[in-house]
XYZ file of C-alpha atoms in Angstrom:
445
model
C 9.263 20.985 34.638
C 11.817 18.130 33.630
C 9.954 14.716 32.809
C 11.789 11.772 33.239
C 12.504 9.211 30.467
C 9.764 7.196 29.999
C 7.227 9.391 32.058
C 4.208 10.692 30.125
C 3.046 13.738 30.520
C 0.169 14.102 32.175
C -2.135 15.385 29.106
C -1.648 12.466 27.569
C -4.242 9.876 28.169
C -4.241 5.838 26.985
C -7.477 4.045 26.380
C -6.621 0.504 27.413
C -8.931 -2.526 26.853
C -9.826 -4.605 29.500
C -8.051 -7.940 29.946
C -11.378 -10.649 29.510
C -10.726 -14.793 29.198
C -13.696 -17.041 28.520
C -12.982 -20.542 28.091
C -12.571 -21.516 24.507
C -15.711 -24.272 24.843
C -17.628 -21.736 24.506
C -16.372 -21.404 20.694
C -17.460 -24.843 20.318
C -20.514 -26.570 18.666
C -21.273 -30.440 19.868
C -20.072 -31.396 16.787
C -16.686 -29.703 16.640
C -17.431 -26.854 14.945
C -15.578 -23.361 15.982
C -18.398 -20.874 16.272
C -18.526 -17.369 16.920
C -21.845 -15.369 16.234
C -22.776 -15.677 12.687
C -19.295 -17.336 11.991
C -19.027 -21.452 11.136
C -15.633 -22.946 10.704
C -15.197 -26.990 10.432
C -12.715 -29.613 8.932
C -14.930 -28.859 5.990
C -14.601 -25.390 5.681
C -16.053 -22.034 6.497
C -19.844 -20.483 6.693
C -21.491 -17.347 7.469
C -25.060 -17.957 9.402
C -27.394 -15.707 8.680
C -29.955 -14.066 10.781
C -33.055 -15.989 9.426
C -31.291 -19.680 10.741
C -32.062 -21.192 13.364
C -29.573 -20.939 16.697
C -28.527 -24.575 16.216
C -27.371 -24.980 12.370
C -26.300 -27.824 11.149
C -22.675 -28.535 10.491
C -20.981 -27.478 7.298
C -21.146 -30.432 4.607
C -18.517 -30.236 2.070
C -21.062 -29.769 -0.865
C -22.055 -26.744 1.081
C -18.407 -25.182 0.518
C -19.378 -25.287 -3.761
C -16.979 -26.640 -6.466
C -15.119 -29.227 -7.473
C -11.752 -27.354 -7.254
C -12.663 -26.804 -3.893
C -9.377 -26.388 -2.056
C -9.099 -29.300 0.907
C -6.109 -29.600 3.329
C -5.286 -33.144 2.515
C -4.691 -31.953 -0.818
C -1.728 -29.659 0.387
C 1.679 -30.587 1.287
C 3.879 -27.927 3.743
C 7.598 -27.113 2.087
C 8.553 -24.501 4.818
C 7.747 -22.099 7.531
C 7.894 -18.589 6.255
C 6.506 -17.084 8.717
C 6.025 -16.742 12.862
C 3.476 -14.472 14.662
C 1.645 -14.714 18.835
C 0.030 -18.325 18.192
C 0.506 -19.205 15.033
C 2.832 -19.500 11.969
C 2.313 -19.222 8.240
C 3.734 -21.853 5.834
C 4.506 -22.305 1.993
C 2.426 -24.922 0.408
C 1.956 -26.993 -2.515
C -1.300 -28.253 -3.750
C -0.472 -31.541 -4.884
C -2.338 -31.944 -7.994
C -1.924 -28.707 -9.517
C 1.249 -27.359 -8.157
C 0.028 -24.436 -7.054
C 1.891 -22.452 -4.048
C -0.551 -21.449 -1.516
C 0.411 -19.655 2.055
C -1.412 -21.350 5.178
C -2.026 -19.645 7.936
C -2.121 -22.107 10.754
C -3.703 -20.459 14.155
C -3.624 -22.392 17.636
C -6.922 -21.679 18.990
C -5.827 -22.118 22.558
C -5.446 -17.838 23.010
C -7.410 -15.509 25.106
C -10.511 -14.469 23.468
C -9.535 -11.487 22.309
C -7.272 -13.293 20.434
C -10.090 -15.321 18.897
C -12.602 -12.615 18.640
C -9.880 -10.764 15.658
C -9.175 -14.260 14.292
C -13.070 -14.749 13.873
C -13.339 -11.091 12.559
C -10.190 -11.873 10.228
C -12.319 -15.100 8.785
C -15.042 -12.906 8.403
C -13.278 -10.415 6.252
C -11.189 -12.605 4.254
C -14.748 -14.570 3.202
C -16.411 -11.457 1.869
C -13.542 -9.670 0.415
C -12.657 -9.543 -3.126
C -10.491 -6.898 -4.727
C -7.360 -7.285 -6.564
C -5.620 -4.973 -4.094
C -6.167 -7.571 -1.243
C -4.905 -10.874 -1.311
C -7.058 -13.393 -1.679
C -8.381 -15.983 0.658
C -9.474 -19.349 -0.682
C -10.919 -20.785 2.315
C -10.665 -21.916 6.095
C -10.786 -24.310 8.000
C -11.442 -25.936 11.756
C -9.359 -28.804 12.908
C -7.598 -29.957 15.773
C -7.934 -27.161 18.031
C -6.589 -25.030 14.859
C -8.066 -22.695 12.293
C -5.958 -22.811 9.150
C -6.578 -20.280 6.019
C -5.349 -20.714 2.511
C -4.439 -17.607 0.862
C -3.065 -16.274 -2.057
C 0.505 -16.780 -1.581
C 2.700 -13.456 -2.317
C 6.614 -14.818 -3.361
C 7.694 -11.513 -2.758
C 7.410 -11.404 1.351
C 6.424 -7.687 2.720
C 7.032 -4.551 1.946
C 9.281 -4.428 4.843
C 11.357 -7.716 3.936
C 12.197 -5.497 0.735
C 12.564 -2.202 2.849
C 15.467 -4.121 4.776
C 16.792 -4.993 1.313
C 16.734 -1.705 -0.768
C 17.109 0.489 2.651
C 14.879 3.664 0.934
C 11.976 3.610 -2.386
C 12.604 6.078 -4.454
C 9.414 8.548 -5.478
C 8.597 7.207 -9.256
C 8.421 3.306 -7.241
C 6.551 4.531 -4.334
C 3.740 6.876 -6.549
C 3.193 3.252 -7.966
C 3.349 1.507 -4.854
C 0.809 4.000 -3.286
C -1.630 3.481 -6.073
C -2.491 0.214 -5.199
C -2.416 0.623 -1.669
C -5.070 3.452 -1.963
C -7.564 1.633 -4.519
C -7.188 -1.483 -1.918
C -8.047 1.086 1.245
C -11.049 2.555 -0.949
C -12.406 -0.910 -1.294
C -12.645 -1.781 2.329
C -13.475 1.591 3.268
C -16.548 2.348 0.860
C -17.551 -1.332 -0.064
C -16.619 -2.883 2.722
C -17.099 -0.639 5.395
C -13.687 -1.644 7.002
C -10.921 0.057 8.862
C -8.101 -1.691 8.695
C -6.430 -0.414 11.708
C -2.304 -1.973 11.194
C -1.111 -0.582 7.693
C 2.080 -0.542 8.108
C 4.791 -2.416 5.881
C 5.097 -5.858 7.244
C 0.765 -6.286 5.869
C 1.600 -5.158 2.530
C 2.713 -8.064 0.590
C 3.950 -7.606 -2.861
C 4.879 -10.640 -5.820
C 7.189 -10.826 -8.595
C 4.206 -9.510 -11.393
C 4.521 -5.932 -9.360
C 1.504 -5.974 -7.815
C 0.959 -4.615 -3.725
C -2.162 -6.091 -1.513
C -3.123 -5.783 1.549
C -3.550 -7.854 4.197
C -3.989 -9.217 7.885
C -7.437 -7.947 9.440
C -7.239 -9.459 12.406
C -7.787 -5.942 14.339
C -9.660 -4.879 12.187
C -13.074 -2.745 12.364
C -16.304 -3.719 10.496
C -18.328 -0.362 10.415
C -22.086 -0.170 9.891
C -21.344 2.770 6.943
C -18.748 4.948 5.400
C -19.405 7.442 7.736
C -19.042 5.057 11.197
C -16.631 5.730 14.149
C -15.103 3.410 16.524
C -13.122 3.476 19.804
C -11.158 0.433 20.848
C -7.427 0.316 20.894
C -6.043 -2.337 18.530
C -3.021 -2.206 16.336
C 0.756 -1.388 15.932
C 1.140 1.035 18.180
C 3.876 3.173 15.441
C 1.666 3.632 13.093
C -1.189 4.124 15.019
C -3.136 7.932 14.444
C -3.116 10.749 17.083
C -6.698 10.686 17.981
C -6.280 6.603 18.380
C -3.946 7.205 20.833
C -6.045 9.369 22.999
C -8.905 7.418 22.836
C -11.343 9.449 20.648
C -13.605 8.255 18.159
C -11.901 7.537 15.175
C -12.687 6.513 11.243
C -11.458 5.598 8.082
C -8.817 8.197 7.741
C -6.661 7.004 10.844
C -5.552 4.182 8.132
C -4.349 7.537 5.910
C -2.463 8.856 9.055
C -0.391 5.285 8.571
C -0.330 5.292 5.616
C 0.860 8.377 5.422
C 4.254 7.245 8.136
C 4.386 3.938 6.184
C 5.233 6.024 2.801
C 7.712 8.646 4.730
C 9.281 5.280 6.358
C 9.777 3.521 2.751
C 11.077 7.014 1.155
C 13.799 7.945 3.678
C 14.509 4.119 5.313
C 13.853 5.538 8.792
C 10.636 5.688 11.040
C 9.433 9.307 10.999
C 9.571 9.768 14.321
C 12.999 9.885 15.871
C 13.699 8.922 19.850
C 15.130 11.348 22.454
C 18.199 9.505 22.725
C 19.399 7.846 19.061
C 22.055 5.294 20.506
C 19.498 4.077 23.110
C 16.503 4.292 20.980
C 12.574 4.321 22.597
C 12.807 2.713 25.630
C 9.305 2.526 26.372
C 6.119 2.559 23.676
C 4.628 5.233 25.738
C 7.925 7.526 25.042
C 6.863 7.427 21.118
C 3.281 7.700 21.501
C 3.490 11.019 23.306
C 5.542 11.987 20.811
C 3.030 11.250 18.074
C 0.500 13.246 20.325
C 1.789 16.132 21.276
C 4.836 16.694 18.799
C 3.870 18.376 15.097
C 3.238 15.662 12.555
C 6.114 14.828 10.362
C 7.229 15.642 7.087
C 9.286 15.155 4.194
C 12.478 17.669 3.303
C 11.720 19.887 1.093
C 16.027 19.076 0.053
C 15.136 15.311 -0.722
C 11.821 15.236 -2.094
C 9.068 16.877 -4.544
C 6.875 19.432 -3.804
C 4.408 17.017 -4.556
C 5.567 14.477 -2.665
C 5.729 16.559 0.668
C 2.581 17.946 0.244
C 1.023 14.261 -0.321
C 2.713 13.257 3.089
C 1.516 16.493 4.450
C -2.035 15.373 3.368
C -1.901 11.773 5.380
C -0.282 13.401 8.285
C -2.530 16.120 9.536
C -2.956 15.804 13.467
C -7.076 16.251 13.081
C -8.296 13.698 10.995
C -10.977 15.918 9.419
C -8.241 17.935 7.640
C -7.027 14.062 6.212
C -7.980 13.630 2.736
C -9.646 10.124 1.997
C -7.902 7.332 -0.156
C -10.301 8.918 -2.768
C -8.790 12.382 -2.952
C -5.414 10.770 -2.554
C -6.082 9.600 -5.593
C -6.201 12.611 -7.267
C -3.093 14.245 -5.813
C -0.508 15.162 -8.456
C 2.594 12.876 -6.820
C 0.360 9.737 -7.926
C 0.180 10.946 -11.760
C 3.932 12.768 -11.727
C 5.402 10.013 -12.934
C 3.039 8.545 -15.506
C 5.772 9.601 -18.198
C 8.771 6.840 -17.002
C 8.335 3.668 -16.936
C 7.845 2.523 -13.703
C 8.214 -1.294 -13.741
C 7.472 -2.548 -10.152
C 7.958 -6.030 -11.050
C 11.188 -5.645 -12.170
C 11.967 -3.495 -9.650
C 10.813 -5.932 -6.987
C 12.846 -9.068 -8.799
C 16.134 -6.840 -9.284
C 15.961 -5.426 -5.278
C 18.923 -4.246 -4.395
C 20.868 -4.903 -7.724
C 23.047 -2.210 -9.021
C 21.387 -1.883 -12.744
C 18.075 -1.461 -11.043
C 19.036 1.896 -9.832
C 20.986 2.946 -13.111
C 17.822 1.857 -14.498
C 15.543 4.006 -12.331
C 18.693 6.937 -12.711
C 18.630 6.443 -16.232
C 15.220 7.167 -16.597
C 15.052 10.149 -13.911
C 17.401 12.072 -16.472
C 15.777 10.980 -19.588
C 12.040 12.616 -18.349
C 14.137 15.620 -16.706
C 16.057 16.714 -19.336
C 12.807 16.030 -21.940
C 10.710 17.911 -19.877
C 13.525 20.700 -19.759
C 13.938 20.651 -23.212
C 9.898 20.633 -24.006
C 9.651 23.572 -22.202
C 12.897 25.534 -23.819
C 10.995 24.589 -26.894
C 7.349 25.928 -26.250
C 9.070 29.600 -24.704
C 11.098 30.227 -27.631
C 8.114 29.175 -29.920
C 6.412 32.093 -27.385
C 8.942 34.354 -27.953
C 8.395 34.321 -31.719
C 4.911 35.696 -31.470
C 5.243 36.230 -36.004
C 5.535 32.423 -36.223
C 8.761 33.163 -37.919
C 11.548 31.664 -36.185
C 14.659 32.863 -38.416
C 18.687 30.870 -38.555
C 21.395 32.444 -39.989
C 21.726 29.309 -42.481
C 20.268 25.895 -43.623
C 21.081 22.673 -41.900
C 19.899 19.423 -40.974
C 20.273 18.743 -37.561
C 21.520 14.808 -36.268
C 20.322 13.688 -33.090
C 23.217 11.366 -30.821
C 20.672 9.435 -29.290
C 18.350 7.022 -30.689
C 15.011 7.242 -32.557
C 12.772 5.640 -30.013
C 13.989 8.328 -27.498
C 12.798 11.467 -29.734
C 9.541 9.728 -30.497
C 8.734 8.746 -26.907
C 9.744 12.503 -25.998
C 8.478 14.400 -28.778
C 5.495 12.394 -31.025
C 6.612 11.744 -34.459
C 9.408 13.583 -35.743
C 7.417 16.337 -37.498
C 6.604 17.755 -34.209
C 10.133 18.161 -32.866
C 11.905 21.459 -34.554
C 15.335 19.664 -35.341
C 13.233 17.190 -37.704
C 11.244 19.369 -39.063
C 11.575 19.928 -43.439
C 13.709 23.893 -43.228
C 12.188 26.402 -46.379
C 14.126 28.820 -47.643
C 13.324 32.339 -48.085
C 15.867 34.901 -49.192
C 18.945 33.054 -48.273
C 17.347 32.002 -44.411
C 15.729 29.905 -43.194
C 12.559 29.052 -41.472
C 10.369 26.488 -39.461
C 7.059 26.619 -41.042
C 4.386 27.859 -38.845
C 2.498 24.890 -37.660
C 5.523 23.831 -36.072
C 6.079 27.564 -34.268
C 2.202 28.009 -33.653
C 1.991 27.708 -29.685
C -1.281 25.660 -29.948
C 1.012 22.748 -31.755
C 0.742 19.643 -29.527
C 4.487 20.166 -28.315
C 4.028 20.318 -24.524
């Protein structure tokens, strides 16, 4: 039977929340302070209550908030709007007495109370977390009608603001990329207890020094243990997991399932999954999420990419998420270490994004590691070959290499371990390599 465009199918089932408002006085101590459950937030700064307190707390004191660098927003002046989201927008600013660039996060508290349930779950978060793989917030505040949060400010935008630049990652940048993204998901997933639920490339934010953090958990999920499950239906709907969609229980590894798209997106510049109709694109979310459902996962081409590439998309991407590895076995996949040979310099690559010497750089250094590893291996077969140890040539010479020094040694080791270096005896008008440099346990490969 033909299904019209935009139709689902009839297997496919949406768990919706429920639309809920609640008057935002509710939020609201006597004395002006934004409360929700264990969560304080004033003109002073924020606090988590604990259990042993007494219903009633008294408001946060600024001696309460620690140290005397504490960060204040009178001591901040706004240069510019960088960026716009639903009820709110995040600026670039300057503290004025150390210079120091900070992003703020200004939030309109007037929003249904969903809205203010994930920006109270976001403050949360942001107050307990700290891992170098998350960017770091300094503190937040109440004031009025408007939560504001100072965080670590990232110069280089998103990983999608330099998507749109470079169009496609190539592997060696994205193995390094994926590194930190994985050690930040293992922190909120076995410290923290966290599912992020919206990894995709607009909340990874990367700087000039190369580094990649995570960020924005305001849909986030605060689990009770590593091995918790939860149900509701928050998030980008693109990146979001098969079992998400449906409404099953899900866990941790429905961030790998994004993840997983996020990394296919970056290495090919297109969103793995492609609509009916290409000129007209999805006309309706529903069109793509069926897809995701009931269409096999995607992969990478086996004409494009590494075997060990693939099969570390193939790994995020399974459609039951007990066949997903964890961001701990990622870790251990071969595509991560594959490139530990180049030199994979992410902060110049971010600073030079789109520049033509970056990718002569990158191509430059592609042929280099092939041709050594090539090379290595002719090596170590004909030193095979020559089970004796004897490896004969009609006459003596003393080979000159066209390229420089540092090459060979970053290749080879020092010189006495490459064969063209090596000192040639002579033996009855030949000549030989001597046998520690033929002897297949040598340190060549």
């Amino acid at each position: 039977m033909m299904k019209g465009k935009g139709i689902l199918s009839p297997n496919l089932k949406l768990s919706l929340p429920p639309p809920a408002e609640t008057s935002f006085a509710k939020f609201l101590t006597e004395s002006g302070t934004f409360k929700d459950g264990d969560l304080l937030v004033n003109k002073d700064g924020v606090r988590i209550v604990s259990k042993s307190e007494s219903e009633a707390p008294p408001p946060i004191k600024p001696s309460e908030t620690d140290s005397d660098d504490q960060l204040n927003l009178d001591d901040i002046d706004a240069i510019k709007v960088i960026g716009k989201g639903n009820g709110g927008i995040v600026q670039l600013v300057q503290h004025k007495w150390t210079g120091q660039f900070f992003a703020l996060k200004i939030i309109q508290m007037n929003i249904e109370e969903s809205a203010r349930k994930q920006i109270a779950k976001e403050l949360k978060i942001n107050q307990s977390s700290q891992c170098p793989y998350v960017v770091v917030c300094y503190q937040s505040f109440y004031k009025n009608g408007a939560i504001s949060i100072i965080l670590e400010y990232m110069d280089g935008g998103s990983l999608a603001d330099f998507l749109r630049k470079v169009k496609s990652i190539p592997e060696p940048y994205l193995a390094a990329i994926c590194k930190q993204v994985l050690k930040g998901l293992m922190y909120l997933h076995h410290e923290k207890h966290i599912i992020h639920r919206d990894l995709k490339p607009s909340n990874l934010l990367i700087n000039h020094r190369g580094e990649v953090k995570i960020t924005d958990f305001g849909v986030s999920a605060i689990m009770t243990s590593t091995s918790g499950l939860a149900n509701t239906f928050v998030g980008t709907y693109n990146y979001m997991s098969p079992e998400r969609i449906i409404g099953d229980n899900y866990g941790y590894k429905s961030d790998i399932w994004s993840l997983g798209l996020m990394l296919l997106e970056c290495a090919t510049g297109q969103f793995p999954y492609s609509p009916p109709n290409q000129a007209e694109g999805w006309t309706n979310f529903y069109e793509l999420m069926e897809q995701i459902v009931e269409q096999p996962p995607p992969s990478a081409s086996s004409d494009q990419f590494s075997p060990e590439f693939r099969s570390f998309i193939s790994a995020c991407v399974k459609k039951d998420p007990n066949e997903r590895k964890s961001a701990h076995e990622l870790l251990g996949m071969p595509f991560l270490n594959m490139y530990d040979g180049l030199d994979v310099d992410l902060s110049s690559y971010f600073n030079n994004s789109g520049s033509p010497l970056a990718s002569l750089e990158l191509m430059w250094q592609l042929v280099t590691y092939f041709v050594t590893y090539l090379f290595r291996k002719l090596v170590f077969t004909m030193m095979r070959y020559n089970i004796s140890g004897h490896f004969f040539i009609s006459k003596t010479y003393k080979a000159t290499p066209t390229v420089s020094p540092s090459f060979w040694q970053s290749a080879y080791g020092t010189s006495n371990q490459f064969m063209l270096h090596v000192q040639i005896e002579t033996m009855d008008g030949y000549s030989r390599l001597p046998p520690n440099v033929t002897d297949p346990s040598s340190t060549l490969a």
